[in-house]
Tab-separated table of C-alpha atoms in Angstrom:
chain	number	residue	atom	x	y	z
A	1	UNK	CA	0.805	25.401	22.975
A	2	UNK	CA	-1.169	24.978	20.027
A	3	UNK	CA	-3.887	22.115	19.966
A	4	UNK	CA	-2.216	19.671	17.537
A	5	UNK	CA	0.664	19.575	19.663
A	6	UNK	CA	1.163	16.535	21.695
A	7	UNK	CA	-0.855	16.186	25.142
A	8	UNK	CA	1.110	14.586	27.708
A	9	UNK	CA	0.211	12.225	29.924
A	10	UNK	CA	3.726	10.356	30.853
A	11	UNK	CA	6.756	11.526	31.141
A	12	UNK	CA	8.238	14.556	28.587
A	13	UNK	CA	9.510	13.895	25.286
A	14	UNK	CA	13.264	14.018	24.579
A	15	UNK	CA	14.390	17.343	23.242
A	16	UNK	CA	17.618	16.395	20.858
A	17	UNK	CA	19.496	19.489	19.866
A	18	UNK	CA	21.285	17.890	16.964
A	19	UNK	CA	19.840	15.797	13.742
A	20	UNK	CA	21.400	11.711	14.361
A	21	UNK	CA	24.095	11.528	11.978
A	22	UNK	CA	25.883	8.153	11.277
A	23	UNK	CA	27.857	6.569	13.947
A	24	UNK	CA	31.478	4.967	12.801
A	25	UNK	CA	32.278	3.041	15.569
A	26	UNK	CA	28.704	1.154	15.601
A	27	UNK	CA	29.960	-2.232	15.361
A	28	UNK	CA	27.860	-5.281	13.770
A	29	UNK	CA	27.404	-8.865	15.642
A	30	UNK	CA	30.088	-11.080	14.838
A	31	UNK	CA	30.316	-14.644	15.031
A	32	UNK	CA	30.699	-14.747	18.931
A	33	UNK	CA	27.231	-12.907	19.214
A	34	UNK	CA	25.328	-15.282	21.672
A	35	UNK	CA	22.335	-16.903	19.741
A	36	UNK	CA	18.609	-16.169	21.949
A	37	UNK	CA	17.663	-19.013	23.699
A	38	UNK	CA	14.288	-20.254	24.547
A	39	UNK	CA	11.249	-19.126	26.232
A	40	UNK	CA	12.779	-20.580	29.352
A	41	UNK	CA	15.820	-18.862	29.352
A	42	UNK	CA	14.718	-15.429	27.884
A	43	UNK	CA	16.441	-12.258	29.904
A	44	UNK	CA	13.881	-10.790	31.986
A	45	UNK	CA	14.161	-6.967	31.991
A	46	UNK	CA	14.684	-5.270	35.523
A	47	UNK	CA	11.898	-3.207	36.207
A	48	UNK	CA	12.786	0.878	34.779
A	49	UNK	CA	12.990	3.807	36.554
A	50	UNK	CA	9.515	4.884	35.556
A	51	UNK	CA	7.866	1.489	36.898
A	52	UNK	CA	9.454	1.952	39.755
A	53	UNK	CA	7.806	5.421	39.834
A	54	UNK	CA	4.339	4.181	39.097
A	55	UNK	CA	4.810	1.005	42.037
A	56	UNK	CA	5.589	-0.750	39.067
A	57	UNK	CA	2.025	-0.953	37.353
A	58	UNK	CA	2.524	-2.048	33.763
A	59	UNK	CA	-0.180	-4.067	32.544
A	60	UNK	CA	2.629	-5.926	30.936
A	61	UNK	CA	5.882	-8.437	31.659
A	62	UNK	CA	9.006	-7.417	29.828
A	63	UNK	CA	11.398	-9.939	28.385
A	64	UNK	CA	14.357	-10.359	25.723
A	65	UNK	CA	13.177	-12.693	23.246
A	66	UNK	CA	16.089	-12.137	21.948
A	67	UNK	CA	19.601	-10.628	21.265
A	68	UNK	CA	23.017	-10.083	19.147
A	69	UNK	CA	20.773	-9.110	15.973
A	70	UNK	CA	21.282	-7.160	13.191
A	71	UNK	CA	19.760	-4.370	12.689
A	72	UNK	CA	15.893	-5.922	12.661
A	73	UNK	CA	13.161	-3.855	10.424
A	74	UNK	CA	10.244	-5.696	10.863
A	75	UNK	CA	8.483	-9.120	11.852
A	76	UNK	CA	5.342	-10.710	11.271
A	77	UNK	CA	3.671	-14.483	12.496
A	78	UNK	CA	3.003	-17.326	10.545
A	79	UNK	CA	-0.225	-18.968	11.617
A	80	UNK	CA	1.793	-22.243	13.353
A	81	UNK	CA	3.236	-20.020	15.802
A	82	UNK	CA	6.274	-19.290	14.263
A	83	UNK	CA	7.500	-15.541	13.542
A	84	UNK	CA	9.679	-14.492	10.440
A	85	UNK	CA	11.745	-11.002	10.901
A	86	UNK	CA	14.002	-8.864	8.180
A	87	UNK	CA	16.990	-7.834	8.665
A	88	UNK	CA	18.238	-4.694	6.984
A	89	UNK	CA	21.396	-5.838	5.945
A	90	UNK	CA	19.917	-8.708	3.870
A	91	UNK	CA	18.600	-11.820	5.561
A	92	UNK	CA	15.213	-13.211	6.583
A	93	UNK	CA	15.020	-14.754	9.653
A	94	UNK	CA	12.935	-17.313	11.292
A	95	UNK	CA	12.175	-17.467	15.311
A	96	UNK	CA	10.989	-21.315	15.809
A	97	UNK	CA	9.835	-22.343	19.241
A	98	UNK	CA	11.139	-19.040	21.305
A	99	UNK	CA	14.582	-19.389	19.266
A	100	UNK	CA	16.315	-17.525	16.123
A	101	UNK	CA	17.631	-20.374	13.641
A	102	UNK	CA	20.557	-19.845	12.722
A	103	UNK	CA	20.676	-20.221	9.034
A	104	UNK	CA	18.810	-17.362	7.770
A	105	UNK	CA	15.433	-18.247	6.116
A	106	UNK	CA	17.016	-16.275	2.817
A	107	UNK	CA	19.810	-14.208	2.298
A	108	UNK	CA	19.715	-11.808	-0.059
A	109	UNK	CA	22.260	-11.024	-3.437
A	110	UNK	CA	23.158	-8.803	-5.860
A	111	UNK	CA	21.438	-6.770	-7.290
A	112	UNK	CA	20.616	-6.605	-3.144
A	113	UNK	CA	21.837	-2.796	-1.757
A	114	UNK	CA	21.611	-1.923	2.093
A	115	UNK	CA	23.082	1.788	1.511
A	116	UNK	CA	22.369	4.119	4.718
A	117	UNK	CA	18.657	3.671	4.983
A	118	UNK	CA	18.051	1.313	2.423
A	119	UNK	CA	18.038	-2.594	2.577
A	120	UNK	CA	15.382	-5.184	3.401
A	121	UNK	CA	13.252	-3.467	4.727
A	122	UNK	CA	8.896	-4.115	4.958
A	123	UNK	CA	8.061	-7.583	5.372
A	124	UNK	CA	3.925	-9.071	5.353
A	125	UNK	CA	2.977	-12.642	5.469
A	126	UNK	CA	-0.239	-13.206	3.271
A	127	UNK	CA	-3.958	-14.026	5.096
A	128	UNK	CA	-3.849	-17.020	2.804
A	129	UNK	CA	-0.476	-18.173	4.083
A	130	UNK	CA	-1.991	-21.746	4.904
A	131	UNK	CA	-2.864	-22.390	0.975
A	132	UNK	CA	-0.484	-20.666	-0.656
A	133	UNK	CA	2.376	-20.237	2.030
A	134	UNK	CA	3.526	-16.619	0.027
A	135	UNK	CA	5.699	-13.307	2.044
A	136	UNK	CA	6.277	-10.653	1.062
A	137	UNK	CA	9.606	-8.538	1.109
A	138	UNK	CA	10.458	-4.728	0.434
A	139	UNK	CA	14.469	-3.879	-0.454
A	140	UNK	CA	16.293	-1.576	-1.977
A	141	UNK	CA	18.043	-2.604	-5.270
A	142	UNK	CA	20.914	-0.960	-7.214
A	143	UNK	CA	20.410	-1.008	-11.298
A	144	UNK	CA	23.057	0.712	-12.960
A	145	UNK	CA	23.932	3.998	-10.692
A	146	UNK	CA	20.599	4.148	-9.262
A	147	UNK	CA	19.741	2.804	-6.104
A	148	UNK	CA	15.310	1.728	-6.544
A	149	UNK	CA	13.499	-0.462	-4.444
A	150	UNK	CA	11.143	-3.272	-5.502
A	151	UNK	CA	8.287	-5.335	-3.961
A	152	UNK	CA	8.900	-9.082	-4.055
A	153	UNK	CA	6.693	-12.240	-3.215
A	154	UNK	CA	8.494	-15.267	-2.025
A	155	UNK	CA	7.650	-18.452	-0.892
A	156	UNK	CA	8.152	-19.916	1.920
A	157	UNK	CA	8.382	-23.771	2.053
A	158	UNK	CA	9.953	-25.168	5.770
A	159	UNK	CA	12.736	-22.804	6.663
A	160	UNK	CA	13.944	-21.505	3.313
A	161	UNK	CA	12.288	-19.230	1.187
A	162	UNK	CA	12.634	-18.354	-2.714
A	163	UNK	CA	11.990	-15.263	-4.322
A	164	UNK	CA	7.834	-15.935	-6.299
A	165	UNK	CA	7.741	-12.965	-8.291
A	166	UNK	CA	8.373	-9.106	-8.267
A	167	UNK	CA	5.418	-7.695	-8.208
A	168	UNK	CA	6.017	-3.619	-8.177
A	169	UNK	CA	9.601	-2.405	-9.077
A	170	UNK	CA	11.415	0.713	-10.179
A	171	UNK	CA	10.749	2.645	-6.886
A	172	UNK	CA	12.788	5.434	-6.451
A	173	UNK	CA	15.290	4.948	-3.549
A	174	UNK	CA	18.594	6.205	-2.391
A	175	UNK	CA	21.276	6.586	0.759
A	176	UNK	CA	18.250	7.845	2.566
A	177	UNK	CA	14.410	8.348	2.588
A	178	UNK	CA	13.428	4.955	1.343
A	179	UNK	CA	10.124	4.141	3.203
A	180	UNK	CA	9.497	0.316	2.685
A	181	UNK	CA	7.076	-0.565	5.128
A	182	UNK	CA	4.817	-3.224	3.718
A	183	UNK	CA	1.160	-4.007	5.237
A	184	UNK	CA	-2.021	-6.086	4.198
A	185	UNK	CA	-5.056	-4.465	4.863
A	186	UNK	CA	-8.293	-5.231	5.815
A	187	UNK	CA	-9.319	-4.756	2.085
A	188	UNK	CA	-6.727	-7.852	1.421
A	189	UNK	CA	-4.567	-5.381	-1.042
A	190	UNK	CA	-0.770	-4.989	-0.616
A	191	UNK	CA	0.099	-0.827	1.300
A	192	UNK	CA	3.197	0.183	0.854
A	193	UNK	CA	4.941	3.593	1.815
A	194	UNK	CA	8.104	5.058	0.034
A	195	UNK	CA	10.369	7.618	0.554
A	196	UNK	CA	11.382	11.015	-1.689
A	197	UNK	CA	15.317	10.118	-1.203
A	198	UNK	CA	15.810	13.829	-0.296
A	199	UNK	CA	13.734	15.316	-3.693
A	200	UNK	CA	11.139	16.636	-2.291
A	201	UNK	CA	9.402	17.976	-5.426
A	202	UNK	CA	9.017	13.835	-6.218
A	203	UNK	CA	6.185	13.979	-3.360
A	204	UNK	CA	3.806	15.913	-5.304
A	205	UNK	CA	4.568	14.128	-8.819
A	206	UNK	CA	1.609	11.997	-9.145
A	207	UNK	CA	3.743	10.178	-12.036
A	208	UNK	CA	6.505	9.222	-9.972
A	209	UNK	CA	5.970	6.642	-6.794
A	210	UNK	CA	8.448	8.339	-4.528
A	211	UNK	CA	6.416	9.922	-1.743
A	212	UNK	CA	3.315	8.407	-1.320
A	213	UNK	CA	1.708	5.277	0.154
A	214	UNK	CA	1.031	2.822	-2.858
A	215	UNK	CA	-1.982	-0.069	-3.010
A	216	UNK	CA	-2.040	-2.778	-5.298
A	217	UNK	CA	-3.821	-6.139	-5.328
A	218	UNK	CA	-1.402	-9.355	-4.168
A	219	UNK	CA	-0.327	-10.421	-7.388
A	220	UNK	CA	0.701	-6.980	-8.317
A	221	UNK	CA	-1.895	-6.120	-10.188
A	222	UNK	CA	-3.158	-2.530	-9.640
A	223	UNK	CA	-6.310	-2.356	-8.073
A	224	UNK	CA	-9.517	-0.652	-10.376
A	225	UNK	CA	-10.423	1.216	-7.697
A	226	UNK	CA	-7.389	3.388	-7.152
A	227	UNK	CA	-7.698	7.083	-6.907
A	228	UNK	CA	-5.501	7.487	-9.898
A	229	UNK	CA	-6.390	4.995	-13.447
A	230	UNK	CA	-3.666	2.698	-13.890
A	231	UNK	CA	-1.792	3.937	-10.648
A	232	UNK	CA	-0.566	2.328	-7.629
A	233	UNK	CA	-0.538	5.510	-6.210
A	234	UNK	CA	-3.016	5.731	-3.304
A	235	UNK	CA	-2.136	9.033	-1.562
A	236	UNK	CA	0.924	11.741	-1.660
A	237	UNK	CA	2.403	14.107	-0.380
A	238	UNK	CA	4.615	11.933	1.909
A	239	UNK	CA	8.113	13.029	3.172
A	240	UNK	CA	9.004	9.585	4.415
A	241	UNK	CA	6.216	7.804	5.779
A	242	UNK	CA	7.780	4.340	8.274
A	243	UNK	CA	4.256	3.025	9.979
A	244	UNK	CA	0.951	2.038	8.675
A	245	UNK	CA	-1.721	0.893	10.979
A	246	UNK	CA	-5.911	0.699	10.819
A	247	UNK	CA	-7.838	0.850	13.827
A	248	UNK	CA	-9.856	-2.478	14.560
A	249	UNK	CA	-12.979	-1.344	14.973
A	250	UNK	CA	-13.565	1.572	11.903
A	251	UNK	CA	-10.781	-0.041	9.654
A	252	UNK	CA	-9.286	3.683	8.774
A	253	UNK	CA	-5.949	3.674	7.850
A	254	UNK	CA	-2.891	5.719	9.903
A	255	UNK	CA	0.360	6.457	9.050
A	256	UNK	CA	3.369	7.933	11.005
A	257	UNK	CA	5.905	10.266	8.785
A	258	UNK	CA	8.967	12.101	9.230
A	259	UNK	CA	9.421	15.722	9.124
A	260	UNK	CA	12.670	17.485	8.283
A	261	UNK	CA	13.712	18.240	11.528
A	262	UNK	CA	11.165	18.115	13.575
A	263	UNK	CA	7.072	18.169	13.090
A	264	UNK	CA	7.101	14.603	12.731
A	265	UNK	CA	3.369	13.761	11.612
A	266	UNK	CA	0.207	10.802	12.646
A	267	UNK	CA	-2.270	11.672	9.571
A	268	UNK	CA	-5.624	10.039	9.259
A	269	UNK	CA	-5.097	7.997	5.256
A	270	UNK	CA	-7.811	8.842	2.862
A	271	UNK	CA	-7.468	8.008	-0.709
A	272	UNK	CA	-6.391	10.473	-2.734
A	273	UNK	CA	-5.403	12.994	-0.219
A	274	UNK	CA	-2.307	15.198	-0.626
A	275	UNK	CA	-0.345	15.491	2.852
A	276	UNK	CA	1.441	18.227	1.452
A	277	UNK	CA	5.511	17.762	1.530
A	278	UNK	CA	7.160	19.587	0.491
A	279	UNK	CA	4.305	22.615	0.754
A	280	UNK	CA	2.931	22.260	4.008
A	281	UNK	CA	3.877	20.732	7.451
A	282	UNK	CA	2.868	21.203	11.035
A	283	UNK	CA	0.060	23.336	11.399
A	284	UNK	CA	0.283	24.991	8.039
A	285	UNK	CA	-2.860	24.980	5.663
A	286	UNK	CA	-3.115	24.789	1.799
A	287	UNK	CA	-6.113	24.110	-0.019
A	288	UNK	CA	-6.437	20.818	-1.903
A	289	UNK	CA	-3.591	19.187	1.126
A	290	UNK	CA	-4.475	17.657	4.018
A	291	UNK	CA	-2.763	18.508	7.572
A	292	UNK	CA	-1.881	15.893	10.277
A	293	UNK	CA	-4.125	15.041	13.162
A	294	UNK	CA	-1.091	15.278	15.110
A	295	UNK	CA	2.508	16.874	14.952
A	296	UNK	CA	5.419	16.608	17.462
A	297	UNK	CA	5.849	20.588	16.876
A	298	UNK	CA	9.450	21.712	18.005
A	299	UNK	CA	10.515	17.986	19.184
A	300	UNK	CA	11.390	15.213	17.572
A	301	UNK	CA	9.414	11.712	17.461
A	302	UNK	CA	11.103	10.001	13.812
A	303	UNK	CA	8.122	7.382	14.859
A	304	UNK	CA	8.050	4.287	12.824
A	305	UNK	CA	6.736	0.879	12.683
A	306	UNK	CA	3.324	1.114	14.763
A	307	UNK	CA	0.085	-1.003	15.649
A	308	UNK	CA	-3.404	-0.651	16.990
A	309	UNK	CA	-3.616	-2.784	19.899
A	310	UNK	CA	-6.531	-4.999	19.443
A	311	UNK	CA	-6.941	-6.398	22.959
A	312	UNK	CA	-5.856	-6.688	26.248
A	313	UNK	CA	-4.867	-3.558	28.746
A	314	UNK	CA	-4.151	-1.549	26.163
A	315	UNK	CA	-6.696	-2.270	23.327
A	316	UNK	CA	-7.555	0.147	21.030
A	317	UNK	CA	-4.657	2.073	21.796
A	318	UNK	CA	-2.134	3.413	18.830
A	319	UNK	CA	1.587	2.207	19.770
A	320	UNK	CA	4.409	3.207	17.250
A	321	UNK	CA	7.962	3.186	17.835
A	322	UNK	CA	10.202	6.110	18.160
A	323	UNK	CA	13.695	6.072	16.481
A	324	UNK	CA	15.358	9.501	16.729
A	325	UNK	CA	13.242	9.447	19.876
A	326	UNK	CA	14.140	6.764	21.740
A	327	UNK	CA	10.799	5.804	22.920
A	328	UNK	CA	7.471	3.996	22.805
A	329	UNK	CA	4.614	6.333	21.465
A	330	UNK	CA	1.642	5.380	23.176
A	331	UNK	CA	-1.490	7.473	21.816
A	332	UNK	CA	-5.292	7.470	22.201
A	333	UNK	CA	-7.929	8.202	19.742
A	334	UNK	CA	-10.947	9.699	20.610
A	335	UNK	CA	-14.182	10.491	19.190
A	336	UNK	CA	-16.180	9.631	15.953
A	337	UNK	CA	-14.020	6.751	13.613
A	338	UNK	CA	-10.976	6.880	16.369
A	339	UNK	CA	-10.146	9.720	15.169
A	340	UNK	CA	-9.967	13.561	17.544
A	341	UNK	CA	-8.919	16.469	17.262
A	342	UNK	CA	-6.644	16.090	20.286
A	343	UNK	CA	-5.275	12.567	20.560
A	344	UNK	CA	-3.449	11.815	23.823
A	345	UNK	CA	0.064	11.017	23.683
A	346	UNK	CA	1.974	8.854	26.379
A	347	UNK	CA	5.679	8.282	26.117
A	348	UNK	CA	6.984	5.351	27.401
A	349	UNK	CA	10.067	3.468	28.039
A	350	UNK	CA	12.280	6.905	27.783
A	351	UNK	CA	15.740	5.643	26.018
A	352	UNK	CA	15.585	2.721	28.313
A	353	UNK	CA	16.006	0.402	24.861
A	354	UNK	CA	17.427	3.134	22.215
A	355	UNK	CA	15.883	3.309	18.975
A	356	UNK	CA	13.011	1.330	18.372
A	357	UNK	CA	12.119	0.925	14.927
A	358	UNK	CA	8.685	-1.295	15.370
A	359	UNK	CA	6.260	-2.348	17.336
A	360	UNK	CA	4.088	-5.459	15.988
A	361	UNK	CA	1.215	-7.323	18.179
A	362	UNK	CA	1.065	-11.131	18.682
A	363	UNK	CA	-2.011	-13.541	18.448
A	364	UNK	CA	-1.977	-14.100	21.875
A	365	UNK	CA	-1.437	-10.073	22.598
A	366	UNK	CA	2.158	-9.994	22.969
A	367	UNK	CA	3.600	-6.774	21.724
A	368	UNK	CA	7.150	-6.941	19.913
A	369	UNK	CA	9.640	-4.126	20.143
A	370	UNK	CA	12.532	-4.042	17.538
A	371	UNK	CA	15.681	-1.674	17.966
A	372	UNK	CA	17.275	-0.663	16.121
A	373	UNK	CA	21.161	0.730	17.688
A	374	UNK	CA	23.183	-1.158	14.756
A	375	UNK	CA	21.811	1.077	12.304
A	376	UNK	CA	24.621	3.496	12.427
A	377	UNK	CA	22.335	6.343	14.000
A	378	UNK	CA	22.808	4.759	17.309
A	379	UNK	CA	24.669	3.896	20.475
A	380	UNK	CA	24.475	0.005	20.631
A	381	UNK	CA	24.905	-1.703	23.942
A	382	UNK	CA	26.122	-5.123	24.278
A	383	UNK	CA	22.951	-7.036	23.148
A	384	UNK	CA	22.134	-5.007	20.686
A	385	UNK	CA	19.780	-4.928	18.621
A	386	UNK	CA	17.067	-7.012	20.263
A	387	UNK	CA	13.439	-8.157	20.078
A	388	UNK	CA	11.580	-6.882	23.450
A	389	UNK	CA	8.526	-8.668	24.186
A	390	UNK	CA	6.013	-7.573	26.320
A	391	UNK	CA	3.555	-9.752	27.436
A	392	UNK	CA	0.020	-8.901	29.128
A	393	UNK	CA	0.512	-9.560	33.094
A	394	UNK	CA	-1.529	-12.627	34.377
């Protein structure tokens, strides 16, 4: 097996012999849907098959934090504790003392589209929250015949929020292949990835924004010391790139991506690189384009949301979650910056939760799990889609 292939240290990744297609009889919650209660009366999760396996020695306890949702993208903390969360079909939510209020924080209107993949979608709450108390949102829009997707910044004032400013619109979007997840990074600037909507030519337009992981300052201002004058544009290349992540210690970006069937990519983000879609993918080489540090070869990851865990039992460790895969990635960098030729991959939770779309870590270490069975691509069970928690074991 060729080196950039995945090395296994848990259990074998899911083979799927057919590409997810939508799901009709994927119902959404409905009024009845029970509301998540509070920390005292969170579900605790019965220990899985593979605990059981390993005498049950995960550093961490599993609980539902909570249930009946719709759809959730992403979530991020505000700095009293609470925790805000999208939903893709057009509300932002608001989890106040271990419970999901009921009245959405803001729901979203025309213009508003949540087609197949698109929606609201990235969500980041600013390192400045305290003073200035801004979020920000990524959704898909429609204008005219075109579905686009836009970069807003709201603000947030109690439980209801109002839309600040649009800082970055005129994305290209579509049914499909929208990107949208939205990150701060250690440089304080505003990362977003987007999608090629199924042109993949778009990828390697450095004119176009389709296709490429974009970096401008907070107030949507494009940063001087982008790789292109006058561009948001920080790197391209990108098929559909879902998870952005830097590693604590170096502060070198990561991103998960999508291949077409398979190959699904973790590249090492440099400015200005070219990751090669629609030209190059796996193991293939092209001068001028950058190859992944590691592919998924002839199975299939679709990894998305992910995090560097920054302490506890597993700090320094890359999670993302798997959609099309059903899983929890779990991989270790090695060597120089974090970054090896041969990171270690460890797949956990085998379709014990579906499709899980993110993976964000708390203050105190928590780790949040999103799925994501309501999406049409998967098979829902009764409290679906939920927010898994996994705390570190005392």
């Amino acid at each position: 097996m060729n080196k950039k292939y995945l090395m296994m240290t848990g259990i074998s990744l899911l083979t799927l012999a057919l590409i997810a297609c939508s799901n009709p009889t994927a119902q959404e919650p409905g009024p009845d849907t029970p509301v998540p209660g509070t920390p005292d009366n969170q579900t605790e999760q019965p220990a899985s098959e593979e605990q059981k396996e390993e005498g049950n020695t995960l550093p961490y306890e599993i609980t539902t934090l909570a249930a009946g949702l719709n759809v959730p993208w992403e979530l991020d903390f505000l700095p009293d504790g609470r925790m805000l969360f999208t939903e893709r079909p057009g509300t932002l939510r608001m989890i106040e003392n271990g419970q999901v209020l009921e009245e959405p924080v803001l729901a979203f209107e025309a213009p508003f589209a949540d087609e197949g993949e698109g929606g609201l979608l990235g969500l980041a709450v600013d390192p400045d929250f305290e003073s200035n108390h801004y979020v920000y949102v990524y959704h898909s829009y429609r204008e005219g015949q075109d579905i686009l997707n836009r970069v807003l910044r709201l603000k947030l004032t109690g439980q209801e929020a109002s839309i600040d400013k649009v800082l970055l619109a005129d994305i290209p979007g579509g049914v499909n292949h929208n990107g949208g997840r939205l990150k701060i990074g250690p440089d304080g600037m505003l990362y977003i990835t987007t999608g090629e909507r199924y042109e993949p030519d778009m990828a390697q337009d450095e004119t176009i924004l389709g296709g490429k992981i974009l970096r401008i300052h907070r107030d949507g201002s494009i940063p001087d010391d982008n790789p292109i004058n006058d561009s948001a544009v920080y790197s391209l290349g990108h098929r559909n790139a879902q998870g952005l992540a830097w590693h604590p210690d170096t502060g070198q970006l990561y991103s998960s991506e999508h291949g077409q069937s398979n190959h699904d990519e973790l590249n090492v983000i440099v400015k200005g690189s070219n990751y090669g879609w629609p030209l190059i993918e796996g193991d293939e080489q092209e001068e001028g384009m950058t190859s992944p540090l590691i592919h998924s070869g002839t199975d299939t990851w679709a990894p998305s949301g992910m995090t560097f865990i920054t302490q506890g039992p597993w700090q320094n460790s890359l999670i993302a979650g798997g959609l099309r895969g059903e899983a929890l990635l779990k991989f270790e960098l090695d060597g120089e910056g974090g970054a090896s030729e041969e990171p270690s991959l460890e797949v956990l939770f085998q379709s014990e939760w579906g499709r899980i779309r993110s993976v964000s870590e708390g203050p105190d270490g928590t780790l949040y799990l999103l799925t994501s069975n309501r999406d049409g691509r998967g098979d829902p069970a009764e409290e679906d889609d939920r927010i898994i928690a996994l705390r570190p074991a005392k």
